[in-house]
Amino acid sequence: MKFLPIVSAVAATFALTAGVAHAQAYPNKPVTLVVGFAPGGATDRVARLVAKSLSEQTKQSFVVENRAGANSNIGAELVAKAKPDGYTLFVGSVSNTINQTLYKKLNFNILNDFAPVVTLTTIANILVVNPKLPVKNVQEFISYAKANPGKVTCASSGAGSSIHLSCELFKIQAGVDLLHVPYKGSGPAVIDLVGGQVDSMFDNLPSAIGQVRSDKLRALAVTSAKQTPFAPGTPTVSESGVPGFDVSAWFAVYAPKGTPKEIIDMLNKEVNKALATEELKKAYESGGFELPPAPNTPEQLAKMTQDEVSKWSAVIKKSNITLD
């Protein structure tokens, strides 16, 4: 019996050494970052920027693979069922926390089937209106909507998108009745908003800010908790009379559940290292992407994921929105 503590200590040391060796050997072959959307979108752009930096830092290829469909569910399911060895990762987003409640049947669970790794970026949405709409701030927009219930239109990039859910949350918290008009993507929605076919939209800031700067759209407020340097002088929805309103699009890396902690920690360290470089900071700035809040740990991402699932679940249920 007196040898048991020695045996246990040796076993623990061996396990620790094996774990460190595993992490040091990783990656020794190309790593795939699965994106659940088509090339060219915000998720894809962020993934490719980070993949480039990781490839340079680790001297191993990080390759983006687009598996578009079902609002990113196809890509998410692929990674959820992948071998948990760190070589197949998922670039998830706020859409995945919405989908958890939005879809009646999913073959995976964003909370139970993934290991959070690291947040890549956050993006504010921005409430924009056609300049012909007789409103210049959020309070005037609310008053106008209340005077015209069900007649003021709110465009989105599709039913269930973060842009759509931003509108639904605003309707609940501001007590207004807006008519949702879904499009197949943000681009067509913005075109019709500029043309006056629809009245308003809670678009991702990077895709709308150019139209604001050229006076083709009027910005009323950003949806994030704090003002953003990418829309200087634009107030938040919260400080414009809808207290507590806080919506941001965000993108993050997840691994299949069961991926060794040593690999999770190594990936987290390398991504944070990449985010601190001037090259990536400049690329982010040109794209309208904001750096995630420090310290940007797996635990922080896990909490954010849980909080976002809870928030959007309440909005979806109150708005009675479902997708098959």
PDB file of C-alpha atoms in Angstrom:
ATOM      1  CA  MET A   1       0.000   0.000   0.000  1.00  0.00           C
ATOM      2  CA  LYS A   2       2.898   2.355   0.753  1.00  0.00           C
ATOM      3  CA  PHE A   3       3.804   2.324  -2.964  1.00  0.00           C
ATOM      4  CA  LEU A   4       0.379   3.648  -4.063  1.00  0.00           C
ATOM      5  CA  PRO A   5       1.191   7.367  -3.581  1.00  0.00           C
ATOM      6  CA  ILE A   6       4.381   6.893  -5.594  1.00  0.00           C
ATOM      7  CA  VAL A   7       2.517   5.082  -8.373  1.00  0.00           C
ATOM      8  CA  SER A   8      -0.169   7.790  -8.423  1.00  0.00           C
ATOM      9  CA  ALA A   9       2.422  10.541  -8.582  1.00  0.00           C
ATOM     10  CA  VAL A  10       4.236   8.826 -11.440  1.00  0.00           C
ATOM     11  CA  ALA A  11       0.961   8.344 -13.310  1.00  0.00           C
ATOM     12  CA  ALA A  12       0.020  11.994 -12.865  1.00  0.00           C
ATOM     13  CA  THR A  13       3.440  13.120 -14.057  1.00  0.00           C
ATOM     14  CA  PHE A  14       3.209  10.835 -17.087  1.00  0.00           C
ATOM     15  CA  ALA A  15      -0.258  12.185 -17.976  1.00  0.00           C
ATOM     16  CA  LEU A  16       0.951  15.774 -17.674  1.00  0.00           C
ATOM     17  CA  THR A  17       4.030  15.050 -19.770  1.00  0.00           C
ATOM     18  CA  ALA A  18       1.936  13.307 -22.403  1.00  0.00           C
ATOM     19  CA  GLY A  19      -0.460  16.254 -22.525  1.00  0.00           C
ATOM     20  CA  VAL A  20       2.370  18.761 -22.940  1.00  0.00           C
ATOM     21  CA  ALA A  21       3.968  16.621 -25.634  1.00  0.00           C
ATOM     22  CA  HIS A  22       0.622  16.423 -27.429  1.00  0.00           C
ATOM     23  CA  ALA A  23       0.272  20.199 -27.393  1.00  0.00           C
ATOM     24  CA  GLN A  24       3.867  20.722 -28.521  1.00  0.00           C
ATOM     25  CA  ALA A  25       3.378  18.345 -31.462  1.00  0.00           C
ATOM     26  CA  TYR A  26       0.231  20.172 -32.538  1.00  0.00           C
ATOM     27  CA  PRO A  27      -0.296  21.071 -35.297  1.00  0.00           C
ATOM     28  CA  ASN A  28       1.743  18.672 -37.432  1.00  0.00           C
ATOM     29  CA  LYS A  29      -0.653  18.713 -40.398  1.00  0.00           C
ATOM     30  CA  PRO A  30      -3.104  21.238 -41.932  1.00  0.00           C
ATOM     31  CA  VAL A  31      -5.912  22.505 -39.711  1.00  0.00           C
ATOM     32  CA  THR A  32      -9.352  23.132 -41.231  1.00  0.00           C
ATOM     33  CA  LEU A  33     -11.458  26.106 -40.135  1.00  0.00           C
ATOM     34  CA  VAL A  34     -15.026  25.343 -41.197  1.00  0.00           C
ATOM     35  CA  VAL A  35     -17.168  28.380 -42.022  1.00  0.00           C
ATOM     36  CA  GLY A  36     -20.904  27.795 -42.284  1.00  0.00           C
ATOM     37  CA  PHE A  37     -21.470  30.581 -44.798  1.00  0.00           C
ATOM     38  CA  ALA A  38     -20.456  31.292 -48.385  1.00  0.00           C
ATOM     39  CA  PRO A  39     -17.164  33.026 -49.236  1.00  0.00           C
ATOM     40  CA  GLY A  40     -17.091  36.806 -49.014  1.00  0.00           C
ATOM     41  CA  GLY A  41     -19.269  37.320 -45.947  1.00  0.00           C
ATOM     42  CA  ALA A  42     -18.129  38.687 -42.598  1.00  0.00           C
ATOM     43  CA  THR A  43     -17.574  35.232 -41.060  1.00  0.00           C
ATOM     44  CA  ASP A  44     -15.487  34.155 -44.028  1.00  0.00           C
ATOM     45  CA  ARG A  45     -13.416  37.358 -44.071  1.00  0.00           C
ATOM     46  CA  VAL A  46     -12.573  37.155 -40.377  1.00  0.00           C
ATOM     47  CA  ALA A  47     -11.747  33.443 -40.624  1.00  0.00           C
ATOM     48  CA  ARG A  48      -9.345  34.017 -43.528  1.00  0.00           C
ATOM     49  CA  LEU A  49      -7.569  36.892 -41.788  1.00  0.00           C
ATOM     50  CA  VAL A  50      -6.962  34.818 -38.666  1.00  0.00           C
ATOM     51  CA  ALA A  51      -6.089  31.669 -40.649  1.00  0.00           C
ATOM     52  CA  LYS A  52      -3.356  33.597 -42.464  1.00  0.00           C
ATOM     53  CA  SER A  53      -1.841  34.783 -39.192  1.00  0.00           C
ATOM     54  CA  LEU A  54      -2.024  31.327 -37.599  1.00  0.00           C
ATOM     55  CA  SER A  55      -0.353  29.751 -40.620  1.00  0.00           C
ATOM     56  CA  GLU A  56       2.527  32.213 -40.368  1.00  0.00           C
ATOM     57  CA  GLN A  57       2.914  31.805 -36.606  1.00  0.00           C
ATOM     58  CA  THR A  58       2.737  28.018 -36.389  1.00  0.00           C
ATOM     59  CA  LYS A  59       4.437  27.262 -39.735  1.00  0.00           C
ATOM     60  CA  GLN A  60       1.499  24.963 -40.485  1.00  0.00           C
ATOM     61  CA  SER A  61      -1.432  25.534 -42.834  1.00  0.00           C
ATOM     62  CA  PHE A  62      -4.753  26.742 -41.423  1.00  0.00           C
ATOM     63  CA  VAL A  63      -7.260  26.364 -44.267  1.00  0.00           C
ATOM     64  CA  VAL A  64     -10.761  27.857 -44.446  1.00  0.00           C
ATOM     65  CA  GLU A  65     -13.425  25.506 -45.781  1.00  0.00           C
ATOM     66  CA  ASN A  66     -16.868  26.915 -46.612  1.00  0.00           C
ATOM     67  CA  ARG A  67     -19.778  24.579 -45.837  1.00  0.00           C
ATOM     68  CA  ALA A  68     -22.696  26.939 -46.421  1.00  0.00           C
ATOM     69  CA  GLY A  69     -26.331  26.129 -45.784  1.00  0.00           C
ATOM     70  CA  ALA A  70     -29.138  26.249 -43.207  1.00  0.00           C
ATOM     71  CA  ASN A  71     -27.834  29.446 -41.614  1.00  0.00           C
ATOM     72  CA  SER A  72     -24.476  27.737 -40.832  1.00  0.00           C
ATOM     73  CA  ASN A  73     -26.038  24.597 -39.333  1.00  0.00           C
ATOM     74  CA  ILE A  74     -24.492  22.323 -41.973  1.00  0.00           C
ATOM     75  CA  GLY A  75     -20.966  23.437 -41.118  1.00  0.00           C
ATOM     76  CA  ALA A  76     -21.635  23.326 -37.386  1.00  0.00           C
ATOM     77  CA  GLU A  77     -22.951  19.758 -37.521  1.00  0.00           C
ATOM     78  CA  LEU A  78     -19.921  18.660 -39.535  1.00  0.00           C
ATOM     79  CA  VAL A  79     -17.538  19.919 -36.851  1.00  0.00           C
ATOM     80  CA  ALA A  80     -19.670  18.688 -33.949  1.00  0.00           C
ATOM     81  CA  LYS A  81     -19.250  15.143 -35.297  1.00  0.00           C
ATOM     82  CA  ALA A  82     -15.574  15.510 -36.259  1.00  0.00           C
ATOM     83  CA  LYS A  83     -12.704  13.800 -34.446  1.00  0.00           C
ATOM     84  CA  PRO A  84     -11.768  15.941 -31.404  1.00  0.00           C
ATOM     85  CA  ASP A  85      -8.091  16.227 -32.266  1.00  0.00           C
ATOM     86  CA  GLY A  86      -7.853  19.949 -33.042  1.00  0.00           C
ATOM     87  CA  TYR A  87      -7.624  19.532 -36.808  1.00  0.00           C
ATOM     88  CA  THR A  88     -11.250  20.403 -37.583  1.00  0.00           C
ATOM     89  CA  LEU A  89     -12.512  23.627 -36.020  1.00  0.00           C
ATOM     90  CA  PHE A  90     -15.679  25.688 -36.428  1.00  0.00           C
ATOM     91  CA  VAL A  91     -15.883  29.446 -36.867  1.00  0.00           C
ATOM     92  CA  GLY A  92     -19.174  30.094 -35.133  1.00  0.00           C
ATOM     93  CA  SER A  93     -21.114  33.292 -34.625  1.00  0.00           C
ATOM     94  CA  VAL A  94     -24.085  34.843 -32.894  1.00  0.00           C
ATOM     95  CA  SER A  95     -26.210  33.004 -35.490  1.00  0.00           C
ATOM     96  CA  ASN A  96     -25.437  29.689 -33.811  1.00  0.00           C
ATOM     97  CA  THR A  97     -26.754  30.862 -30.460  1.00  0.00           C
ATOM     98  CA  ILE A  98     -29.914  32.042 -32.238  1.00  0.00           C
ATOM     99  CA  ASN A  99     -30.274  28.779 -34.163  1.00  0.00           C
ATOM    100  CA  GLN A 100     -30.287  26.749 -30.946  1.00  0.00           C
ATOM    101  CA  THR A 101     -33.840  27.922 -30.271  1.00  0.00           C
ATOM    102  CA  LEU A 102     -34.890  29.010 -33.748  1.00  0.00           C
ATOM    103  CA  TYR A 103     -34.760  25.556 -35.340  1.00  0.00           C
ATOM    104  CA  LYS A 104     -37.117  22.873 -34.090  1.00  0.00           C
ATOM    105  CA  LYS A 105     -34.661  20.070 -34.806  1.00  0.00           C
ATOM    106  CA  LEU A 106     -30.871  20.241 -34.734  1.00  0.00           C
ATOM    107  CA  ASN A 107     -28.501  17.280 -34.737  1.00  0.00           C
ATOM    108  CA  PHE A 108     -26.105  19.116 -32.437  1.00  0.00           C
ATOM    109  CA  ASN A 109     -26.139  21.533 -29.526  1.00  0.00           C
ATOM    110  CA  ILE A 110     -23.911  24.602 -29.494  1.00  0.00           C
ATOM    111  CA  LEU A 111     -23.606  24.368 -25.709  1.00  0.00           C
ATOM    112  CA  ASN A 112     -23.066  20.633 -25.319  1.00  0.00           C
ATOM    113  CA  ASP A 113     -21.223  19.479 -28.446  1.00  0.00           C
ATOM    114  CA  PHE A 114     -18.469  22.082 -28.716  1.00  0.00           C
ATOM    115  CA  ALA A 115     -15.467  23.244 -26.724  1.00  0.00           C
ATOM    116  CA  PRO A 116     -15.183  27.062 -26.820  1.00  0.00           C
ATOM    117  CA  VAL A 117     -11.710  28.190 -27.906  1.00  0.00           C
ATOM    118  CA  VAL A 118     -11.478  31.936 -28.505  1.00  0.00           C
ATOM    119  CA  THR A 119     -13.462  34.971 -29.668  1.00  0.00           C
ATOM    120  CA  LEU A 120     -12.239  36.479 -32.942  1.00  0.00           C
ATOM    121  CA  THR A 121     -14.118  39.764 -33.196  1.00  0.00           C
ATOM    122  CA  THR A 122     -17.276  41.670 -32.367  1.00  0.00           C
ATOM    123  CA  ILE A 123     -19.273  43.913 -34.695  1.00  0.00           C
ATOM    124  CA  ALA A 124     -21.985  46.373 -33.768  1.00  0.00           C
ATOM    125  CA  ASN A 125     -25.186  46.491 -35.759  1.00  0.00           C
ATOM    126  CA  ILE A 126     -26.439  49.916 -36.742  1.00  0.00           C
ATOM    127  CA  LEU A 127     -30.004  51.170 -37.023  1.00  0.00           C
ATOM    128  CA  VAL A 128     -30.251  52.925 -40.378  1.00  0.00           C
ATOM    129  CA  VAL A 129     -33.245  54.439 -42.163  1.00  0.00           C
ATOM    130  CA  ASN A 130     -33.986  55.812 -45.580  1.00  0.00           C
ATOM    131  CA  PRO A 131     -33.300  59.579 -45.442  1.00  0.00           C
ATOM    132  CA  LYS A 132     -36.850  60.298 -46.634  1.00  0.00           C
ATOM    133  CA  LEU A 133     -38.269  58.823 -43.429  1.00  0.00           C
ATOM    134  CA  PRO A 134     -39.127  61.864 -41.252  1.00  0.00           C
ATOM    135  CA  VAL A 135     -36.988  60.830 -38.271  1.00  0.00           C
ATOM    136  CA  LYS A 136     -33.526  61.888 -37.144  1.00  0.00           C
ATOM    137  CA  ASN A 137     -33.031  59.937 -33.920  1.00  0.00           C
ATOM    138  CA  VAL A 138     -34.287  56.847 -32.096  1.00  0.00           C
ATOM    139  CA  GLN A 139     -36.983  58.673 -30.123  1.00  0.00           C
ATOM    140  CA  GLU A 140     -38.442  60.167 -33.301  1.00  0.00           C
ATOM    141  CA  PHE A 141     -38.299  56.716 -34.915  1.00  0.00           C
ATOM    142  CA  ILE A 142     -40.211  55.206 -31.993  1.00  0.00           C
ATOM    143  CA  SER A 143     -42.825  57.975 -32.070  1.00  0.00           C
ATOM    144  CA  TYR A 144     -43.257  57.606 -35.822  1.00  0.00           C
ATOM    145  CA  ALA A 145     -43.615  53.823 -35.525  1.00  0.00           C
ATOM    146  CA  LYS A 146     -46.210  54.161 -32.758  1.00  0.00           C
ATOM    147  CA  ALA A 147     -48.164  56.620 -34.900  1.00  0.00           C
ATOM    148  CA  ASN A 148     -48.035  54.152 -37.807  1.00  0.00           C
ATOM    149  CA  PRO A 149     -48.332  50.676 -36.200  1.00  0.00           C
ATOM    150  CA  GLY A 150     -47.480  47.807 -38.529  1.00  0.00           C
ATOM    151  CA  LYS A 151     -46.690  50.153 -41.419  1.00  0.00           C
ATOM    152  CA  VAL A 152     -43.005  50.970 -40.815  1.00  0.00           C
ATOM    153  CA  THR A 153     -40.911  48.246 -42.418  1.00  0.00           C
ATOM    154  CA  CYS A 154     -37.735  46.708 -40.990  1.00  0.00           C
ATOM    155  CA  ALA A 155     -35.584  44.836 -43.506  1.00  0.00           C
ATOM    156  CA  SER A 156     -33.206  41.989 -42.688  1.00  0.00           C
ATOM    157  CA  SER A 157     -30.771  39.609 -44.350  1.00  0.00           C
ATOM    158  CA  GLY A 158     -33.170  36.746 -43.673  1.00  0.00           C
ATOM    159  CA  ALA A 159     -35.542  35.339 -41.080  1.00  0.00           C
ATOM    160  CA  GLY A 160     -33.669  34.344 -37.953  1.00  0.00           C
ATOM    161  CA  SER A 161     -30.524  36.341 -38.724  1.00  0.00           C
ATOM    162  CA  SER A 162     -28.942  38.556 -36.060  1.00  0.00           C
ATOM    163  CA  ILE A 163     -30.143  41.530 -38.112  1.00  0.00           C
ATOM    164  CA  HIS A 164     -33.722  40.235 -37.912  1.00  0.00           C
ATOM    165  CA  LEU A 165     -33.468  39.424 -34.206  1.00  0.00           C
ATOM    166  CA  SER A 166     -32.072  42.908 -33.502  1.00  0.00           C
ATOM    167  CA  CYS A 167     -35.293  44.281 -34.945  1.00  0.00           C
ATOM    168  CA  GLU A 168     -37.421  41.866 -32.905  1.00  0.00           C
ATOM    169  CA  LEU A 169     -35.619  42.788 -29.693  1.00  0.00           C
ATOM    170  CA  PHE A 170     -36.105  46.476 -30.475  1.00  0.00           C
ATOM    171  CA  LYS A 171     -39.812  45.907 -31.045  1.00  0.00           C
ATOM    172  CA  ILE A 172     -40.095  44.266 -27.623  1.00  0.00           C
ATOM    173  CA  GLN A 173     -38.030  46.766 -25.660  1.00  0.00           C
ATOM    174  CA  ALA A 174     -39.283  49.909 -27.417  1.00  0.00           C
ATOM    175  CA  GLY A 175     -42.901  48.729 -27.549  1.00  0.00           C
ATOM    176  CA  VAL A 176     -43.370  49.296 -31.276  1.00  0.00           C
ATOM    177  CA  ASP A 177     -44.939  47.303 -34.101  1.00  0.00           C
ATOM    178  CA  LEU A 178     -42.578  47.108 -37.094  1.00  0.00           C
ATOM    179  CA  LEU A 179     -43.216  45.003 -40.203  1.00  0.00           C
ATOM    180  CA  HIS A 180     -40.327  42.601 -40.831  1.00  0.00           C
ATOM    181  CA  VAL A 181     -39.278  42.216 -44.480  1.00  0.00           C
ATOM    182  CA  PRO A 182     -36.738  39.370 -44.971  1.00  0.00           C
ATOM    183  CA  TYR A 183     -34.289  39.319 -47.877  1.00  0.00           C
ATOM    184  CA  LYS A 184     -31.819  36.733 -49.146  1.00  0.00           C
ATOM    185  CA  GLY A 185     -28.798  38.528 -47.785  1.00  0.00           C
ATOM    186  CA  SER A 186     -27.839  41.946 -46.481  1.00  0.00           C
ATOM    187  CA  GLY A 187     -26.860  43.309 -49.902  1.00  0.00           C
ATOM    188  CA  PRO A 188     -30.316  43.168 -51.522  1.00  0.00           C
ATOM    189  CA  ALA A 189     -31.894  44.564 -48.352  1.00  0.00           C
ATOM    190  CA  VAL A 190     -29.570  47.577 -48.313  1.00  0.00           C
ATOM    191  CA  ILE A 191     -30.247  48.226 -52.008  1.00  0.00           C
ATOM    192  CA  ASP A 192     -33.991  48.390 -51.365  1.00  0.00           C
ATOM    193  CA  LEU A 193     -33.465  50.480 -48.227  1.00  0.00           C
ATOM    194  CA  VAL A 194     -31.472  53.038 -50.214  1.00  0.00           C
ATOM    195  CA  GLY A 195     -34.150  52.938 -52.922  1.00  0.00           C
ATOM    196  CA  GLY A 196     -36.951  53.557 -50.422  1.00  0.00           C
ATOM    197  CA  GLN A 197     -38.738  50.221 -50.855  1.00  0.00           C
ATOM    198  CA  VAL A 198     -38.240  49.604 -47.120  1.00  0.00           C
ATOM    199  CA  ASP A 199     -37.865  52.045 -44.232  1.00  0.00           C
ATOM    200  CA  SER A 200     -35.289  50.750 -41.765  1.00  0.00           C
ATOM    201  CA  MET A 201     -32.738  48.051 -40.994  1.00  0.00           C
ATOM    202  CA  PHE A 202     -30.456  46.900 -38.164  1.00  0.00           C
ATOM    203  CA  ASP A 203     -27.578  46.041 -40.477  1.00  0.00           C
ATOM    204  CA  ASN A 204     -24.051  44.901 -39.577  1.00  0.00           C
ATOM    205  CA  LEU A 205     -22.092  48.135 -39.349  1.00  0.00           C
ATOM    206  CA  PRO A 206     -19.340  47.261 -41.898  1.00  0.00           C
ATOM    207  CA  SER A 207     -21.849  46.670 -44.690  1.00  0.00           C
ATOM    208  CA  ALA A 208     -23.918  49.810 -43.982  1.00  0.00           C
ATOM    209  CA  ILE A 209     -21.391  52.442 -42.963  1.00  0.00           C
ATOM    210  CA  GLY A 210     -20.381  53.285 -46.549  1.00  0.00           C
ATOM    211  CA  GLN A 211     -23.987  54.166 -47.425  1.00  0.00           C
ATOM    212  CA  VAL A 212     -24.181  56.306 -44.267  1.00  0.00           C
ATOM    213  CA  ARG A 213     -21.002  58.199 -45.135  1.00  0.00           C
ATOM    214  CA  SER A 214     -22.318  58.902 -48.634  1.00  0.00           C
ATOM    215  CA  ASP A 215     -25.623  60.174 -47.147  1.00  0.00           C
ATOM    216  CA  LYS A 216     -27.633  57.447 -48.865  1.00  0.00           C
ATOM    217  CA  LEU A 217     -28.760  56.166 -45.462  1.00  0.00           C
ATOM    218  CA  ARG A 218     -29.274  57.935 -42.135  1.00  0.00           C
ATOM    219  CA  ALA A 219     -27.753  56.353 -39.028  1.00  0.00           C
ATOM    220  CA  LEU A 220     -29.839  56.647 -35.874  1.00  0.00           C
ATOM    221  CA  ALA A 221     -27.877  54.514 -33.415  1.00  0.00           C
ATOM    222  CA  VAL A 222     -25.531  51.570 -32.974  1.00  0.00           C
ATOM    223  CA  THR A 223     -26.820  48.511 -31.161  1.00  0.00           C
ATOM    224  CA  SER A 224     -23.764  47.744 -29.004  1.00  0.00           C
ATOM    225  CA  ALA A 225     -23.530  48.649 -25.322  1.00  0.00           C
ATOM    226  CA  LYS A 226     -20.855  51.258 -26.096  1.00  0.00           C
ATOM    227  CA  GLN A 227     -20.300  53.621 -28.997  1.00  0.00           C
ATOM    228  CA  THR A 228     -17.942  52.394 -31.697  1.00  0.00           C
ATOM    229  CA  PRO A 229     -15.035  54.264 -33.294  1.00  0.00           C
ATOM    230  CA  PHE A 230     -16.238  53.022 -36.693  1.00  0.00           C
ATOM    231  CA  ALA A 231     -19.298  55.298 -36.424  1.00  0.00           C
ATOM    232  CA  PRO A 232     -17.995  58.266 -34.422  1.00  0.00           C
ATOM    233  CA  GLY A 233     -20.666  60.438 -32.872  1.00  0.00           C
ATOM    234  CA  THR A 234     -23.421  57.876 -33.393  1.00  0.00           C
ATOM    235  CA  PRO A 235     -25.169  57.157 -30.067  1.00  0.00           C
ATOM    236  CA  THR A 236     -26.162  53.704 -28.862  1.00  0.00           C
ATOM    237  CA  VAL A 237     -29.774  52.542 -28.872  1.00  0.00           C
ATOM    238  CA  SER A 238     -29.512  52.166 -25.103  1.00  0.00           C
ATOM    239  CA  GLU A 239     -28.489  55.775 -24.476  1.00  0.00           C
ATOM    240  CA  SER A 240     -31.096  56.927 -27.007  1.00  0.00           C
ATOM    241  CA  GLY A 241     -34.034  55.908 -24.846  1.00  0.00           C
ATOM    242  CA  VAL A 242     -34.139  52.100 -24.919  1.00  0.00           C
ATOM    243  CA  PRO A 243     -32.068  51.281 -21.810  1.00  0.00           C
ATOM    244  CA  GLY A 244     -30.331  47.920 -21.712  1.00  0.00           C
ATOM    245  CA  PHE A 245     -30.484  47.338 -25.458  1.00  0.00           C
ATOM    246  CA  ASP A 246     -27.278  45.528 -26.380  1.00  0.00           C
ATOM    247  CA  VAL A 247     -26.701  43.539 -29.568  1.00  0.00           C
ATOM    248  CA  SER A 248     -23.418  42.734 -31.269  1.00  0.00           C
ATOM    249  CA  ALA A 249     -22.569  40.331 -34.018  1.00  0.00           C
ATOM    250  CA  TRP A 250     -19.554  38.243 -33.000  1.00  0.00           C
ATOM    251  CA  PHE A 251     -17.410  35.434 -34.368  1.00  0.00           C
ATOM    252  CA  ALA A 252     -15.484  32.776 -32.463  1.00  0.00           C
ATOM    253  CA  VAL A 253     -13.624  29.491 -32.813  1.00  0.00           C
ATOM    254  CA  TYR A 254     -15.070  26.282 -31.408  1.00  0.00           C
ATOM    255  CA  ALA A 255     -13.614  22.763 -31.369  1.00  0.00           C
ATOM    256  CA  PRO A 256     -15.496  19.459 -31.090  1.00  0.00           C
ATOM    257  CA  LYS A 257     -16.284  18.475 -27.517  1.00  0.00           C
ATOM    258  CA  GLY A 258     -13.506  16.300 -26.097  1.00  0.00           C
ATOM    259  CA  THR A 259     -10.658  18.171 -27.756  1.00  0.00           C
ATOM    260  CA  PRO A 260      -7.666  18.067 -25.342  1.00  0.00           C
ATOM    261  CA  LYS A 261      -7.392  21.120 -23.106  1.00  0.00           C
ATOM    262  CA  GLU A 262      -3.738  21.512 -24.104  1.00  0.00           C
ATOM    263  CA  ILE A 263      -4.775  22.046 -27.718  1.00  0.00           C
ATOM    264  CA  ILE A 264      -7.583  24.443 -26.739  1.00  0.00           C
ATOM    265  CA  ASP A 265      -5.144  26.509 -24.680  1.00  0.00           C
ATOM    266  CA  MET A 266      -2.528  26.503 -27.436  1.00  0.00           C
ATOM    267  CA  LEU A 267      -5.050  27.699 -30.037  1.00  0.00           C
ATOM    268  CA  ASN A 268      -6.331  30.386 -27.682  1.00  0.00           C
ATOM    269  CA  LYS A 269      -2.783  31.621 -27.088  1.00  0.00           C
ATOM    270  CA  GLU A 270      -1.923  31.699 -30.799  1.00  0.00           C
ATOM    271  CA  VAL A 271      -5.113  33.556 -31.790  1.00  0.00           C
ATOM    272  CA  ASN A 272      -4.610  36.152 -29.057  1.00  0.00           C
ATOM    273  CA  LYS A 273      -1.023  36.542 -30.235  1.00  0.00           C
ATOM    274  CA  ALA A 274      -2.285  37.128 -33.789  1.00  0.00           C
ATOM    275  CA  LEU A 275      -4.866  39.668 -32.618  1.00  0.00           C
ATOM    276  CA  ALA A 276      -2.105  41.674 -30.959  1.00  0.00           C
ATOM    277  CA  THR A 277      -0.122  42.127 -34.186  1.00  0.00           C
ATOM    278  CA  GLU A 278      -0.221  45.425 -36.040  1.00  0.00           C
ATOM    279  CA  GLU A 279      -0.917  43.611 -39.316  1.00  0.00           C
ATOM    280  CA  LEU A 280      -4.142  42.039 -38.068  1.00  0.00           C
ATOM    281  CA  LYS A 281      -5.188  45.174 -36.189  1.00  0.00           C
ATOM    282  CA  LYS A 282      -4.949  47.181 -39.430  1.00  0.00           C
ATOM    283  CA  ALA A 283      -6.843  44.511 -41.372  1.00  0.00           C
ATOM    284  CA  TYR A 284      -9.563  44.531 -38.729  1.00  0.00           C
ATOM    285  CA  GLU A 285      -9.779  48.317 -38.786  1.00  0.00           C
ATOM    286  CA  SER A 286     -10.171  48.413 -42.563  1.00  0.00           C
ATOM    287  CA  GLY A 287     -12.975  45.841 -42.347  1.00  0.00           C
ATOM    288  CA  GLY A 288     -14.838  47.457 -39.455  1.00  0.00           C
ATOM    289  CA  PHE A 289     -14.073  44.592 -37.071  1.00  0.00           C
ATOM    290  CA  GLU A 290     -13.425  45.295 -33.397  1.00  0.00           C
ATOM    291  CA  LEU A 291     -11.008  43.363 -31.206  1.00  0.00           C
ATOM    292  CA  PRO A 292     -12.695  41.122 -28.626  1.00  0.00           C
ATOM    293  CA  PRO A 293     -12.573  42.192 -24.986  1.00  0.00           C
ATOM    294  CA  ALA A 294      -9.623  40.949 -22.924  1.00  0.00           C
ATOM    295  CA  PRO A 295      -8.620  38.499 -21.570  1.00  0.00           C
ATOM    296  CA  ASN A 296     -10.444  36.509 -24.285  1.00  0.00           C
ATOM    297  CA  THR A 297     -10.278  33.074 -22.665  1.00  0.00           C
ATOM    298  CA  PRO A 298     -12.195  29.863 -23.496  1.00  0.00           C
ATOM    299  CA  GLU A 299     -14.105  30.351 -20.239  1.00  0.00           C
ATOM    300  CA  GLN A 300     -15.131  33.852 -21.292  1.00  0.00           C
ATOM    301  CA  LEU A 301     -16.408  32.544 -24.627  1.00  0.00           C
ATOM    302  CA  ALA A 302     -18.301  29.742 -22.877  1.00  0.00           C
ATOM    303  CA  LYS A 303     -20.136  32.260 -20.694  1.00  0.00           C
ATOM    304  CA  MET A 304     -20.898  34.539 -23.633  1.00  0.00           C
ATOM    305  CA  THR A 305     -22.279  31.593 -25.622  1.00  0.00           C
ATOM    306  CA  GLN A 306     -24.552  30.585 -22.739  1.00  0.00           C
ATOM    307  CA  ASP A 307     -25.710  34.172 -22.195  1.00  0.00           C
ATOM    308  CA  GLU A 308     -26.447  34.664 -25.905  1.00  0.00           C
ATOM    309  CA  VAL A 309     -28.445  31.426 -26.139  1.00  0.00           C
ATOM    310  CA  SER A 310     -30.550  32.545 -23.165  1.00  0.00           C
ATOM    311  CA  LYS A 311     -31.101  36.063 -24.529  1.00  0.00           C
ATOM    312  CA  TRP A 312     -32.133  35.004 -28.016  1.00  0.00           C
ATOM    313  CA  SER A 313     -34.240  32.133 -26.744  1.00  0.00           C
ATOM    314  CA  ALA A 314     -36.402  34.641 -24.849  1.00  0.00           C
ATOM    315  CA  VAL A 315     -36.715  36.923 -27.899  1.00  0.00           C
ATOM    316  CA  ILE A 316     -37.570  34.048 -30.269  1.00  0.00           C
ATOM    317  CA  LYS A 317     -40.206  32.604 -27.952  1.00  0.00           C
ATOM    318  CA  LYS A 318     -41.816  36.001 -27.308  1.00  0.00           C
ATOM    319  CA  SER A 319     -41.814  36.798 -31.031  1.00  0.00           C
ATOM    320  CA  ASN A 320     -43.082  33.294 -31.878  1.00  0.00           C
ATOM    321  CA  ILE A 321     -40.443  32.670 -34.561  1.00  0.00           C
ATOM    322  CA  THR A 322     -39.523  29.151 -35.695  1.00  0.00           C
ATOM    323  CA  LEU A 323     -37.759  27.584 -38.647  1.00  0.00           C
ATOM    324  CA  ASP A 324     -37.772  23.935 -39.723  1.00  0.00           C
TER     325      ASP A 324
END
